[in-house]
Coordinates of C-alpha atoms in Angstrom, one line a residue:
Chain A
E1 CA 71.8 56.7 34.1
V2 CA 74.7 58.4 35.8
Q3 CA 77.7 58.7 33.5
L4 CA 81.1 60.2 34.2
V5 CA 83.5 60.4 31.2
E6 CA 87.1 61.5 31.8
S7 CA 89.4 62.8 29.1
G8 CA 92.6 64.7 28.7
G9 CA 95.1 62.1 29.9
G10 CA 98.3 61.3 28.0
L11 CA 102.1 61.3 28.0
V12 CA 103.8 64.4 29.4
Q13 CA 107.3 65.2 30.3
P14 CA 108.3 65.9 33.9
G15 CA 107.6 69.6 34.7
G16 CA 104.8 69.7 32.1
S17 CA 101.1 70.3 32.4
L18 CA 97.8 68.6 31.6
R19 CA 94.2 69.5 32.1
L20 CA 91.8 66.6 32.7
S21 CA 88.0 66.9 32.1
C22 CA 85.1 64.9 33.4
A23 CA 81.8 65.2 31.5
A24 CA 78.8 64.4 33.7
S25 CA 75.4 63.3 32.7
G26 CA 72.3 61.6 34.1
F27 CA 72.1 63.7 37.2
T28 CA 71.9 67.3 38.3
F29 CA 75.6 68.1 38.3
S30 CA 75.3 71.3 40.3
T31 CA 73.8 69.6 43.3
Y32 CA 76.8 67.3 44.0
A33 CA 80.3 67.7 45.3
M34 CA 82.8 66.1 43.0
T35 CA 86.1 64.4 43.5
W36 CA 89.3 63.2 41.7
V37 CA 90.9 59.9 42.8
R38 CA 94.0 58.4 41.3
Q39 CA 95.6 54.9 41.1
A40 CA 99.2 54.4 40.2
P41 CA 99.9 51.2 38.3
G42 CA 99.5 48.2 40.5
K43 CA 98.8 50.4 43.6
G44 CA 95.8 51.4 45.7
L45 CA 93.5 54.3 45.5
E46 CA 94.6 57.8 46.5
W47 CA 92.3 60.7 46.9
V48 CA 93.6 63.8 45.0
S49 CA 91.0 66.6 45.3
S50 CA 87.4 67.5 46.0
I51 CA 85.2 70.5 45.2
N52 CA 81.9 71.6 46.7
L53 CA 78.7 72.3 44.8
F54 CA 79.5 75.9 43.8
G55 CA 83.2 75.5 43.3
D56 CA 84.2 78.0 46.0
N57 CA 85.5 75.4 48.4
T58 CA 88.3 73.1 47.3
F59 CA 90.5 70.5 49.0
Y60 CA 93.7 68.8 48.0
A61 CA 95.9 66.0 49.1
D62 CA 99.3 67.2 50.4
S63 CA 101.0 65.4 47.5
V64 CA 99.4 67.7 44.9
K65 CA 98.7 70.9 46.8
G66 CA 100.1 74.0 45.0
R67 CA 100.5 72.1 41.7
F68 CA 97.0 70.9 40.9
T69 CA 93.8 72.9 40.7
I70 CA 90.3 71.5 40.7
S71 CA 87.4 73.5 39.2
R72 CA 84.0 73.0 37.8
D73 CA 81.6 74.5 35.2
N74 CA 78.1 73.8 36.3
S75 CA 76.7 75.3 33.1
K76 CA 78.7 72.6 31.1
N77 CA 78.3 69.8 33.6
T78 CA 82.0 69.4 33.6
L79 CA 84.7 68.9 36.3
Y80 CA 88.3 69.8 35.6
L81 CA 91.7 69.1 37.1
Q82 CA 94.6 71.4 36.0
M83 CA 97.9 69.6 36.7
N84 CA 101.1 71.6 36.6
S85 CA 104.7 70.8 37.5
L86 CA 104.0 67.1 36.9
K87 CA 106.3 64.5 38.4
A88 CA 106.9 60.9 37.6
E89 CA 105.0 59.9 40.8
D90 CA 101.9 61.6 39.4
T91 CA 101.7 58.7 36.8
A92 CA 98.4 57.1 37.4
L93 CA 94.9 56.4 36.2
Y94 CA 92.8 59.4 37.3
Y95 CA 89.1 58.8 38.2
C96 CA 86.4 61.4 38.4
A97 CA 83.7 60.5 41.0
R98 CA 80.4 62.0 42.2
G99 CA 80.4 62.9 45.8
G100 CA 83.1 63.3 48.4
L101 CA 83.4 65.8 51.2
I102 CA 80.5 64.7 53.5
T103 CA 79.3 61.8 51.3
A104 CA 80.8 58.7 49.8
T105 CA 81.7 58.7 46.1
H106 CA 78.7 56.8 44.7
Y107 CA 79.6 56.8 41.0
W108 CA 82.9 56.7 39.2
G109 CA 84.1 57.1 35.7
Q110 CA 86.4 54.7 33.9
G111 CA 89.4 56.9 34.3
T112 CA 92.0 58.6 32.1
L113 CA 95.7 57.6 32.2
V114 CA 98.4 60.1 32.9
T115 CA 102.0 59.1 32.2
V116 CA 104.8 61.4 33.3
S117 CA 108.0 60.4 31.6
S118 CA 110.9 61.8 29.6
Chain B
E1 CA 94.5 63.0 58.8
I2 CA 92.7 59.7 59.5
V3 CA 94.7 56.7 58.5
L4 CA 92.8 53.5 57.6
T5 CA 94.4 50.1 58.0
Q6 CA 92.8 47.1 56.3
S7 CA 93.4 43.5 57.2
P8 CA 94.2 41.0 56.1
G9 CA 96.1 42.0 53.0
T10 CA 95.0 38.9 51.2
L11 CA 92.2 36.5 52.0
S12 CA 92.2 33.1 50.3
L13 CA 88.8 31.5 50.2
S14 CA 86.6 29.2 48.2
P15 CA 83.3 30.1 46.4
G16 CA 80.5 29.7 48.9
E17 CA 82.6 30.6 51.9
R18 CA 82.1 33.6 54.1
A19 CA 84.5 36.5 53.9
T20 CA 85.2 39.0 56.7
L21 CA 87.3 42.1 56.0
S22 CA 88.4 44.6 58.6
C23 CA 89.1 48.3 58.4
R24 CA 90.5 50.1 61.4
A25 CA 90.8 53.9 61.6
S26 CA 93.5 55.8 63.5
Q27 CA 90.7 57.9 65.2
N28 CA 87.0 58.0 65.1
V29 CA 85.6 58.6 61.6
F30 CA 83.3 61.6 61.1
A31 CA 80.0 61.1 62.8
N32 CA 81.3 57.7 63.8
T33 CA 79.8 56.1 60.7
Y34 CA 81.2 58.0 57.6
L35 CA 82.9 54.9 56.3
A36 CA 82.4 53.3 52.8
W37 CA 83.5 50.1 51.1
Y38 CA 84.4 49.6 47.5
Q39 CA 85.0 46.7 45.2
Q40 CA 87.5 46.8 42.4
R41 CA 87.7 44.1 39.8
P42 CA 90.7 43.9 37.5
G43 CA 90.6 46.5 34.8
Q44 CA 87.5 48.2 36.2
A45 CA 86.8 51.3 38.2
P46 CA 85.9 51.0 41.9
R47 CA 82.2 50.3 42.7
L48 CA 80.6 51.5 45.9
L49 CA 79.2 48.7 48.0
I50 CA 78.5 50.1 51.4
Y51 CA 78.2 53.7 52.6
D52 CA 77.6 55.2 56.1
A53 CA 79.1 52.0 57.5
S54 CA 76.1 49.8 56.9
S55 CA 73.9 51.1 54.0
R56 CA 74.1 49.1 50.8
A57 CA 74.5 51.1 47.7
T58 CA 72.0 50.9 44.8
G59 CA 72.0 47.4 43.1
I60 CA 74.3 45.7 45.6
P61 CA 73.3 42.2 46.5
D62 CA 72.3 41.5 50.1
R63 CA 75.2 39.0 50.6
F64 CA 77.3 42.2 51.2
S65 CA 76.9 43.8 54.6
G66 CA 78.8 46.4 56.6
S67 CA 79.0 47.0 60.3
G68 CA 81.0 48.9 62.9
S69 CA 81.3 52.5 64.2
G70 CA 84.0 54.7 65.6
T71 CA 87.3 53.1 64.6
D72 CA 86.5 49.5 63.8
F73 CA 84.5 48.4 60.7
T74 CA 83.8 45.1 59.0
L75 CA 82.7 44.2 55.5
T76 CA 81.1 40.7 55.3
I77 CA 80.4 38.7 52.2
S78 CA 78.1 36.0 53.4
R79 CA 78.6 33.5 50.5
L80 CA 81.3 34.2 48.0
E81 CA 80.3 34.2 44.3
P82 CA 82.9 33.9 41.5
E83 CA 82.5 37.6 40.7
D84 CA 83.3 38.6 44.3
F85 CA 87.0 37.7 43.9
A86 CA 88.4 41.2 43.7
V87 CA 90.2 43.9 45.8
Y88 CA 88.2 45.8 48.5
Y89 CA 88.9 49.2 49.8
C90 CA 87.5 51.1 52.8
Q91 CA 87.2 54.9 52.6
Q92 CA 86.4 57.5 55.2
Y93 CA 84.8 60.9 54.4
G94 CA 83.5 63.9 56.1
D95 CA 86.8 64.9 57.8
S96 CA 88.5 68.2 57.1
S97 CA 90.8 66.4 54.8
P98 CA 87.9 64.9 53.0
L99 CA 88.8 61.4 51.9
T100 CA 91.3 58.7 52.7
F101 CA 91.4 55.1 51.6
G102 CA 92.7 52.0 53.2
G103 CA 95.4 49.9 51.5
G104 CA 93.0 47.3 50.3
T105 CA 92.3 43.6 50.9
R106 CA 92.6 41.2 48.0
V107 CA 90.1 38.3 48.1
E108 CA 91.5 35.5 46.0
I109 CA 90.3 32.0 45.1
K110 CA 91.8 29.3 47.3

């Protein structure tokens, strides 16, 4: 069974940093692109970032480019999102998903909540 | 960037009725068919229903079907079950800016 479990969310002040993790199991992690998607409270889905199989090709939404960094450790079956210079508008539930780039995102985690507030 | 516009914003229907949801892209999606549909129930993560415009994802009932190519796509739910009342999103992938989502259509009980 495919499982994606996000962690690392929490309350952070504007300008602060957080690192999200997504632990993957039930599939061969190194053979799939991975993606982060967020959802602000009461709003729709917003793509944040995607990474290819090897981690050497990354893509970002304009809203996070230069502040967020996606990475992966295929030896640990884990996806990361380093978030710096956080703003109030980054407040959202952050989902990790399998796929992206040239495929749909077939499996999603349950999300981790990031709240940026003073 | 490809912009996806979903209509209507809200669809009010009764159980057993047919639902037709639309997703229009600002330009042709990649390979004309790289378009997916997701269902999101309250408090839950999105669930993939349809990928590549018309392929049902694993475990999705056959009352869900997708059609379309290029810029115009449709999700049809042939007979609404109580658990189908939710928000539905379309998503395009494969472009150089990999993923974008539509704004969603809420299917509510009339």
